[in-house]
Amino acid sequence: MKLKPCILDEYSKERSAVPLVKPHNFMHPDDYLVLEDESGRVKLGGDMLSPSAYVTGVVVALHGKETSAGDFLVLDVLEAGLAPQIELPLQPREDKYVVFVSGLSLGSIRSNPLQFQLLVDHITGHLGDEQEQGIAAEIVHVVVAGNSVEIPVGLLNGQNLAPKDQSRLSEPVKELDIFLSQIAAGVPLDIMPGPNDPANFSLPQQSLHRCLFPGSATYNTFRSCTNPHCFELDNIRFLGTSGQNIDDLEKYSEAKDKLEFLERTLKWRHLAPTAPNTLGCYPFTDRDPFLIESCPHVYFVANQDKYGTRMLKGPEGQLIRLISIPKFSETGVAVMLNMKNLECHTLSFGTQFSS
């Protein structure tokens, strides 16, 4: 990829000759694929493989032949395919809902605390008519998936902070704790770290420390989780991330929508194939924590631009609900999933009156 950023370019004299790149994607018509292992690498040719659909780090088997130019002409591609899936349990008779919300960004100028308070009131059953309160009573779990706070970057420059700046740093986290303690008082709650949260940068991100949440952490319903996050409810398996893996795929490959990226990671059986090449990752030596060994029933990715969902059906009867969760601070949208039939719908909260 000729447009892929390289740290050496920062120091090269030809820097000005490099074309300006759209910051969101580094694809170029001249990009090509190579197959690489310990013994070497070979350039791939043919129409079977599109460079825009693959990224560095994907494990595939290729069938083909060598050309006179020394390239490998690909005739067939074999990906890992969807992993085996444990059978969905017999459907419960009653509705049970899981709420997903991400990108609260408390502390940023985009954040609207009233909007979030409306969501909290809805989840806890203090909002709406009898029918809405009846649905709220069936919420059994809430997942807050990353970027819950936004701390002003200018403050974190390595210098000692003045007392007023220290309070600006801690204020968003205190505000988040107040909101979360209202939810945790009534419903089990998972909170995942995201790229803007006070957690380690590289994946897998460790859970946010409980000392950040003195109010919420007193409830046994409150659980601080890692990113990626995998959990089970009533034998339904959930797997999701705060969005870094899909955002990175979007920079180095192309798809018609974010859900297609989710599909690809499932078919490659790997959550973050671009780590550690372009995505920060802790160096594991004996195992890869991002391998998808068992297909989830619900696979979500958070902090996206808009909501999207569809069912993915596998060749061996796998059924996976794919969900793209939007940033709440920008859209005012949370997502509700019914565990009874894996159906999805959105919760939208607006605070502006129409004229």
Tab-separated table of C-alpha atoms in Angstrom:
chain	number	residue	atom	x	y	z
A	1	MET	CA	0.000	0.000	0.000
A	2	LYS	CA	1.830	3.069	-1.256
A	3	LEU	CA	-0.422	5.431	0.738
A	4	LYS	CA	-0.019	3.624	4.061
A	5	PRO	CA	1.620	6.016	6.559
A	6	CYS	CA	5.232	5.182	7.353
A	7	ILE	CA	7.124	6.623	10.320
A	8	LEU	CA	10.241	7.038	8.146
A	9	ASP	CA	8.351	9.456	5.897
A	10	GLU	CA	8.269	11.891	8.791
A	11	TYR	CA	12.028	12.301	8.392
A	12	SER	CA	12.403	12.008	4.615
A	13	LYS	CA	13.158	15.017	2.438
A	14	GLU	CA	10.649	13.802	-0.144
A	15	ARG	CA	7.839	14.244	2.356
A	16	SER	CA	6.347	17.132	0.380
A	17	ALA	CA	6.192	14.995	-2.786
A	18	VAL	CA	3.891	12.456	-1.138
A	19	PRO	CA	0.262	13.114	-2.175
A	20	LEU	CA	-2.142	14.325	0.477
A	21	VAL	CA	-4.211	11.384	1.691
A	22	LYS	CA	-7.813	11.306	2.793
A	23	PRO	CA	-7.348	10.548	6.505
A	24	HIS	CA	-10.071	7.900	6.682
A	25	ASN	CA	-8.768	5.441	4.066
A	26	PHE	CA	-5.377	4.526	2.570
A	27	MET	CA	-6.535	2.443	-0.408
A	28	HIS	CA	-4.968	3.064	-3.843
A	29	PRO	CA	-5.713	1.506	-7.276
A	30	ASP	CA	-2.112	0.205	-7.488
A	31	ASP	CA	-2.341	-1.815	-4.250
A	32	TYR	CA	-1.670	-5.543	-4.581
A	33	LEU	CA	-1.676	-8.579	-2.305
A	34	VAL	CA	1.186	-10.853	-1.312
A	35	LEU	CA	1.146	-14.255	0.366
A	36	GLU	CA	3.762	-14.450	3.093
A	37	ASP	CA	5.070	-17.040	5.539
A	38	GLU	CA	8.401	-17.799	7.248
A	39	SER	CA	10.002	-18.865	3.945
A	40	GLY	CA	9.264	-15.701	1.964
A	41	ARG	CA	6.590	-13.855	0.027
A	42	VAL	CA	5.009	-14.063	-3.418
A	43	LYS	CA	2.863	-11.526	-5.295
A	44	LEU	CA	-0.694	-12.658	-6.033
A	45	GLY	CA	-2.454	-12.203	-9.377
A	46	GLY	CA	-5.829	-13.004	-10.930
A	47	ASP	CA	-9.360	-11.736	-10.377
A	48	MET	CA	-10.286	-14.016	-7.464
A	49	LEU	CA	-8.813	-11.729	-4.796
A	50	SER	CA	-9.594	-8.039	-4.425
A	51	PRO	CA	-6.929	-6.044	-2.501
A	52	SER	CA	-9.713	-3.882	-1.079
A	53	ALA	CA	-11.335	-6.863	0.697
A	54	TYR	CA	-8.283	-8.175	2.580
A	55	VAL	CA	-5.913	-6.794	5.194
A	56	THR	CA	-2.529	-7.775	6.557
A	57	GLY	CA	-2.798	-10.623	9.057
A	58	VAL	CA	-5.512	-12.776	7.483
A	59	VAL	CA	-4.763	-16.505	7.298
A	60	VAL	CA	-5.977	-18.100	4.035
A	61	ALA	CA	-5.225	-21.081	1.810
A	62	LEU	CA	-4.817	-20.333	-1.902
A	63	HIS	CA	-5.088	-22.708	-4.855
A	64	GLY	CA	-3.446	-21.673	-8.121
A	65	LYS	CA	-0.280	-21.780	-10.211
A	66	GLU	CA	2.895	-19.845	-10.830
A	67	THR	CA	3.018	-17.494	-13.815
A	68	SER	CA	5.978	-16.812	-16.082
A	69	ALA	CA	6.446	-13.448	-14.344
A	70	GLY	CA	6.985	-15.225	-11.024
A	71	ASP	CA	3.574	-14.249	-9.571
A	72	PHE	CA	1.046	-16.714	-8.166
A	73	LEU	CA	-2.182	-16.838	-10.194
A	74	VAL	CA	-4.994	-17.469	-7.706
A	75	LEU	CA	-7.777	-19.790	-8.872
A	76	ASP	CA	-9.496	-20.423	-5.553
A	77	VAL	CA	-9.466	-18.991	-2.029
A	78	LEU	CA	-10.186	-20.888	1.175
A	79	GLU	CA	-10.878	-18.845	4.302
A	80	ALA	CA	-11.360	-20.297	7.768
A	81	GLY	CA	-15.113	-19.675	7.549
A	82	LEU	CA	-17.528	-19.253	10.439
A	83	ALA	CA	-16.484	-21.089	13.588
A	84	PRO	CA	-18.787	-23.764	15.052
A	85	GLN	CA	-21.588	-22.378	17.209
A	86	ILE	CA	-23.268	-23.805	20.280
A	87	GLU	CA	-26.936	-24.346	19.580
A	88	LEU	CA	-29.288	-21.558	20.556
A	89	PRO	CA	-31.246	-22.526	23.674
A	90	LEU	CA	-34.970	-23.166	23.410
A	91	GLN	CA	-36.590	-19.767	23.170
A	92	PRO	CA	-37.793	-18.375	26.491
A	93	ARG	CA	-41.491	-17.564	26.524
A	94	GLU	CA	-41.106	-14.024	27.834
A	95	ASP	CA	-39.281	-11.046	26.321
A	96	LYS	CA	-35.879	-10.195	27.793
A	97	TYR	CA	-33.961	-7.164	26.603
A	98	VAL	CA	-30.274	-6.230	26.594
A	99	VAL	CA	-29.492	-2.511	26.084
A	100	PHE	CA	-26.281	-1.442	24.309
A	101	VAL	CA	-25.019	2.132	24.428
A	102	SER	CA	-21.646	3.597	23.445
A	103	GLY	CA	-19.866	6.911	22.926
A	104	LEU	CA	-21.432	8.796	25.838
A	105	SER	CA	-18.384	11.133	25.759
A	106	LEU	CA	-19.226	12.827	29.072
A	107	GLY	CA	-17.029	15.911	29.403
A	108	SER	CA	-16.981	16.760	25.695
A	109	ILE	CA	-18.864	19.623	24.065
A	110	ARG	CA	-20.970	17.089	22.109
A	111	SER	CA	-22.213	15.407	25.259
A	112	ASN	CA	-25.759	16.127	26.394
A	113	PRO	CA	-26.240	15.035	30.032
A	114	LEU	CA	-30.019	15.476	29.769
A	115	GLN	CA	-30.124	13.013	26.870
A	116	PHE	CA	-28.236	10.424	28.909
A	117	GLN	CA	-30.450	11.070	31.937
A	118	LEU	CA	-33.498	10.326	29.743
A	119	LEU	CA	-31.916	6.994	28.762
A	120	VAL	CA	-31.181	6.188	32.418
A	121	ASP	CA	-34.762	7.081	33.390
A	122	HIS	CA	-36.121	4.878	30.609
A	123	ILE	CA	-33.975	1.894	31.658
A	124	THR	CA	-34.984	2.310	35.314
A	125	GLY	CA	-38.673	2.612	34.417
A	126	HIS	CA	-39.203	6.267	35.376
A	127	LEU	CA	-40.134	7.413	31.883
A	128	GLY	CA	-42.989	6.842	29.464
A	129	ASP	CA	-46.473	5.365	29.646
A	130	GLU	CA	-47.441	1.974	31.058
A	131	GLN	CA	-46.473	0.113	27.893
A	132	GLU	CA	-42.970	1.657	27.792
A	133	GLN	CA	-42.502	0.996	31.493
A	134	GLY	CA	-43.578	-2.604	30.878
A	135	ILE	CA	-40.826	-2.974	28.259
A	136	ALA	CA	-38.307	-1.301	30.612
A	137	ALA	CA	-39.230	-3.870	33.270
A	138	GLU	CA	-38.034	-6.594	30.866
A	139	ILE	CA	-34.498	-5.118	30.520
A	140	VAL	CA	-32.172	-7.685	32.119
A	141	HIS	CA	-28.731	-6.293	31.189
A	142	VAL	CA	-27.045	-3.045	30.089
A	143	VAL	CA	-23.722	-2.832	28.214
A	144	VAL	CA	-21.875	0.518	28.092
A	145	ALA	CA	-19.414	-0.101	25.276
A	146	GLY	CA	-16.526	2.340	25.376
A	147	ASN	CA	-15.765	6.073	25.060
A	148	SER	CA	-17.884	6.879	28.102
A	149	VAL	CA	-15.825	9.954	29.007
A	150	GLU	CA	-13.716	12.437	27.071
A	151	ILE	CA	-10.841	14.030	28.958
A	152	PRO	CA	-9.400	17.258	27.433
A	153	VAL	CA	-6.174	16.219	25.684
A	154	GLY	CA	-4.451	19.554	26.261
A	155	LEU	CA	-4.342	18.916	30.013
A	156	LEU	CA	-2.330	15.711	29.676
A	157	ASN	CA	1.002	17.154	28.597
A	158	GLY	CA	3.154	15.678	31.351
A	159	GLN	CA	3.232	18.785	33.546
A	160	ASN	CA	1.905	19.132	37.052
A	161	LEU	CA	-1.756	20.090	36.991
A	162	ALA	CA	-3.231	23.072	38.752
A	163	PRO	CA	-6.078	22.220	41.184
A	164	LYS	CA	-8.743	23.591	38.815
A	165	ASP	CA	-7.384	21.420	35.983
A	166	GLN	CA	-7.387	18.379	38.257
A	167	SER	CA	-11.099	18.842	38.838
A	168	ARG	CA	-11.661	19.171	35.074
A	169	LEU	CA	-9.966	15.798	34.649
A	170	SER	CA	-12.030	14.031	37.298
A	171	GLU	CA	-15.386	15.720	36.654
A	172	PRO	CA	-16.462	13.577	33.636
A	173	VAL	CA	-15.656	10.355	35.520
A	174	LYS	CA	-17.621	11.518	38.593
A	175	GLU	CA	-20.563	12.408	36.361
A	176	LEU	CA	-20.405	8.969	34.713
A	177	ASP	CA	-20.358	7.274	38.118
A	178	ILE	CA	-23.536	9.116	39.154
A	179	PHE	CA	-25.359	7.959	36.011
A	180	LEU	CA	-24.092	4.368	36.219
A	181	SER	CA	-25.008	4.000	39.898
A	182	GLN	CA	-28.628	4.829	38.976
A	183	ILE	CA	-28.634	1.973	36.445
A	184	ALA	CA	-26.687	-0.497	38.619
A	185	ALA	CA	-29.224	0.032	41.410
A	186	GLY	CA	-31.771	-1.856	39.318
A	187	VAL	CA	-30.145	-3.730	36.397
A	188	PRO	CA	-26.871	-5.679	35.881
A	189	LEU	CA	-24.402	-3.400	34.101
A	190	ASP	CA	-21.196	-4.040	32.126
A	191	ILE	CA	-18.862	-1.171	31.233
A	192	MET	CA	-16.120	-1.609	28.631
A	193	PRO	CA	-13.163	0.737	28.013
A	194	GLY	CA	-12.735	2.512	24.663
A	195	PRO	CA	-9.952	4.483	22.949
A	196	ASN	CA	-10.831	7.727	24.828
A	197	ASP	CA	-11.295	6.174	28.273
A	198	PRO	CA	-8.680	6.163	31.081
A	199	ALA	CA	-7.438	2.663	30.221
A	200	ASN	CA	-4.407	1.137	28.494
A	201	PHE	CA	-4.113	1.933	24.778
A	202	SER	CA	-3.272	-1.443	23.282
A	203	LEU	CA	-5.773	-4.268	22.796
A	204	PRO	CA	-6.975	-6.177	24.699
A	205	GLN	CA	-7.838	-3.208	26.919
A	206	GLN	CA	-7.995	-4.036	30.614
A	207	SER	CA	-11.104	-3.184	32.573
A	208	LEU	CA	-11.519	0.317	34.011
A	209	HIS	CA	-10.391	0.360	37.635
A	210	ARG	CA	-13.194	0.104	40.169
A	211	CYS	CA	-11.782	3.038	42.160
A	212	LEU	CA	-13.017	5.303	39.328
A	213	PHE	CA	-16.577	4.329	40.277
A	214	PRO	CA	-16.937	4.651	44.059
A	215	GLY	CA	-20.737	4.852	43.783
A	216	SER	CA	-21.449	2.187	41.137
A	217	ALA	CA	-18.863	-0.311	42.383
A	218	THR	CA	-20.744	-0.781	45.660
A	219	TYR	CA	-23.463	-2.652	43.710
A	220	ASN	CA	-22.827	-6.323	42.897
A	221	THR	CA	-24.686	-5.708	39.606
A	222	PHE	CA	-21.826	-3.465	38.401
A	223	ARG	CA	-19.096	-5.150	36.379
A	224	SER	CA	-16.081	-3.466	34.797
A	225	CYS	CA	-15.059	-5.535	31.754
A	226	THR	CA	-12.293	-5.798	29.174
A	227	ASN	CA	-12.409	-4.767	25.516
A	228	PRO	CA	-13.045	-7.051	23.592
A	229	HIS	CA	-15.825	-8.378	25.832
A	230	CYS	CA	-17.345	-11.864	25.705
A	231	PHE	CA	-20.179	-12.969	27.999
A	232	GLU	CA	-23.169	-15.288	28.151
A	233	LEU	CA	-26.757	-14.659	29.234
A	234	ASP	CA	-29.224	-17.577	29.307
A	235	ASN	CA	-26.772	-19.588	27.144
A	236	ILE	CA	-26.769	-16.859	24.476
A	237	ARG	CA	-23.191	-15.905	23.684
A	238	PHE	CA	-22.316	-12.218	23.183
A	239	LEU	CA	-19.047	-10.912	21.731
A	240	GLY	CA	-18.164	-7.300	21.004
A	241	THR	CA	-15.595	-4.539	20.895
A	242	SER	CA	-15.529	-0.790	21.437
A	243	GLY	CA	-14.823	-0.331	17.728
A	244	GLN	CA	-11.037	-0.057	17.312
A	245	ASN	CA	-10.752	-3.276	15.266
A	246	ILE	CA	-13.445	-2.268	12.747
A	247	ASP	CA	-12.253	1.368	12.523
A	248	ASP	CA	-8.776	0.080	11.643
A	249	LEU	CA	-10.154	-2.290	8.993
A	250	GLU	CA	-11.953	0.683	7.461
A	251	LYS	CA	-8.637	2.504	6.990
A	252	TYR	CA	-6.926	-0.351	5.130
A	253	SER	CA	-9.780	-2.029	3.225
A	254	GLU	CA	-13.192	-1.168	1.803
A	255	ALA	CA	-16.736	-2.452	2.277
A	256	LYS	CA	-20.245	-1.259	1.484
A	257	ASP	CA	-21.038	-0.901	5.208
A	258	LYS	CA	-19.615	-1.569	8.666
A	259	LEU	CA	-21.586	-4.821	9.003
A	260	GLU	CA	-19.583	-6.289	6.125
A	261	PHE	CA	-16.404	-5.725	8.159
A	262	LEU	CA	-18.029	-7.617	11.044
A	263	GLU	CA	-18.875	-10.470	8.664
A	264	ARG	CA	-15.280	-10.625	7.415
A	265	THR	CA	-13.776	-10.851	10.907
A	266	LEU	CA	-16.141	-13.719	11.710
A	267	LYS	CA	-15.261	-15.550	8.478
A	268	TRP	CA	-11.540	-14.998	9.106
A	269	ARG	CA	-12.141	-16.214	12.704
A	270	HIS	CA	-10.140	-13.286	14.019
A	271	LEU	CA	-11.381	-10.176	15.845
A	272	ALA	CA	-8.426	-7.941	15.017
A	273	PRO	CA	-6.357	-9.236	12.068
A	274	THR	CA	-4.541	-5.889	11.630
A	275	ALA	CA	-3.014	-6.111	15.134
A	276	PRO	CA	-0.100	-5.602	15.712
A	277	ASN	CA	0.612	-4.240	12.216
A	278	THR	CA	-1.497	-1.074	12.405
A	279	LEU	CA	-3.505	-1.644	15.597
A	280	GLY	CA	-1.860	-1.499	19.026
A	281	CYS	CA	-1.728	-4.946	20.623
A	282	TYR	CA	-0.079	-6.495	23.667
A	283	PRO	CA	2.619	-8.992	22.526
A	284	PHE	CA	1.273	-12.467	23.291
A	285	THR	CA	3.786	-15.248	22.672
A	286	ASP	CA	1.977	-18.547	23.267
A	287	ARG	CA	-1.631	-17.827	22.177
A	288	ASP	CA	-3.728	-15.343	20.238
A	289	PRO	CA	-6.556	-13.906	22.378
A	290	PHE	CA	-8.398	-12.544	19.328
A	291	LEU	CA	-9.109	-15.912	17.686
A	292	ILE	CA	-12.835	-16.643	17.405
A	293	GLU	CA	-12.972	-20.317	18.361
A	294	SER	CA	-16.727	-20.406	18.926
A	295	CYS	CA	-19.224	-18.355	16.943
A	296	PRO	CA	-21.200	-15.898	19.090
A	297	HIS	CA	-24.969	-15.508	18.747
A	298	VAL	CA	-24.659	-11.718	19.032
A	299	TYR	CA	-21.648	-9.826	17.670
A	300	PHE	CA	-21.571	-6.063	18.285
A	301	VAL	CA	-19.192	-3.229	17.489
A	302	ALA	CA	-19.531	0.123	19.251
A	303	ASN	CA	-18.762	3.810	18.595
A	304	GLN	CA	-19.847	3.771	14.953
A	305	ASP	CA	-21.356	6.621	12.923
A	306	LYS	CA	-24.788	5.037	12.566
A	307	TYR	CA	-26.928	2.115	13.668
A	308	GLY	CA	-27.038	-1.025	11.545
A	309	THR	CA	-28.026	-4.645	12.064
A	310	ARG	CA	-28.633	-7.860	10.176
A	311	MET	CA	-28.690	-11.617	10.677
A	312	LEU	CA	-25.783	-13.638	9.301
A	313	LYS	CA	-26.506	-17.282	8.443
A	314	GLY	CA	-23.673	-19.795	8.221
A	315	PRO	CA	-23.373	-22.984	6.149
A	316	GLU	CA	-23.657	-25.168	9.252
A	317	GLY	CA	-26.768	-23.486	10.606
A	318	GLN	CA	-24.964	-20.705	12.497
A	319	LEU	CA	-27.138	-17.680	13.234
A	320	ILE	CA	-25.401	-14.469	14.287
A	321	ARG	CA	-27.007	-11.104	14.997
A	322	LEU	CA	-24.592	-8.366	13.833
A	323	ILE	CA	-25.046	-4.945	15.458
A	324	SER	CA	-23.324	-1.620	14.766
A	325	ILE	CA	-23.908	0.619	17.801
A	326	PRO	CA	-23.817	4.391	17.137
A	327	LYS	CA	-22.171	7.051	19.306
A	328	PHE	CA	-24.823	8.177	21.769
A	329	SER	CA	-23.388	11.694	22.182
A	330	GLU	CA	-23.864	12.365	18.445
A	331	THR	CA	-27.041	10.419	17.639
A	332	GLY	CA	-28.942	10.015	20.925
A	333	VAL	CA	-29.498	6.373	19.938
A	334	ALA	CA	-29.133	3.237	22.079
A	335	VAL	CA	-29.871	-0.315	20.892
A	336	MET	CA	-32.204	-2.877	22.462
A	337	LEU	CA	-31.888	-6.591	21.685
A	338	ASN	CA	-34.671	-9.041	22.521
A	339	MET	CA	-33.077	-12.310	23.683
A	340	LYS	CA	-36.303	-14.157	22.880
A	341	ASN	CA	-35.760	-13.951	19.107
A	342	LEU	CA	-32.546	-11.862	18.672
A	343	GLU	CA	-34.629	-9.034	17.185
A	344	CYS	CA	-33.207	-5.499	17.482
A	345	HIS	CA	-34.619	-2.006	17.680
A	346	THR	CA	-33.335	1.434	18.636
A	347	LEU	CA	-34.110	3.796	21.486
A	348	SER	CA	-33.854	7.429	20.358
A	349	PHE	CA	-33.723	10.361	22.777
A	350	GLY	CA	-34.021	13.948	21.619
A	351	THR	CA	-33.913	17.058	23.805
A	352	GLN	CA	-34.798	19.683	21.209
A	353	PHE	CA	-38.318	20.879	20.518
A	354	SER	CA	-39.325	21.018	16.885
A	355	SER	CA	-40.451	24.460	15.795
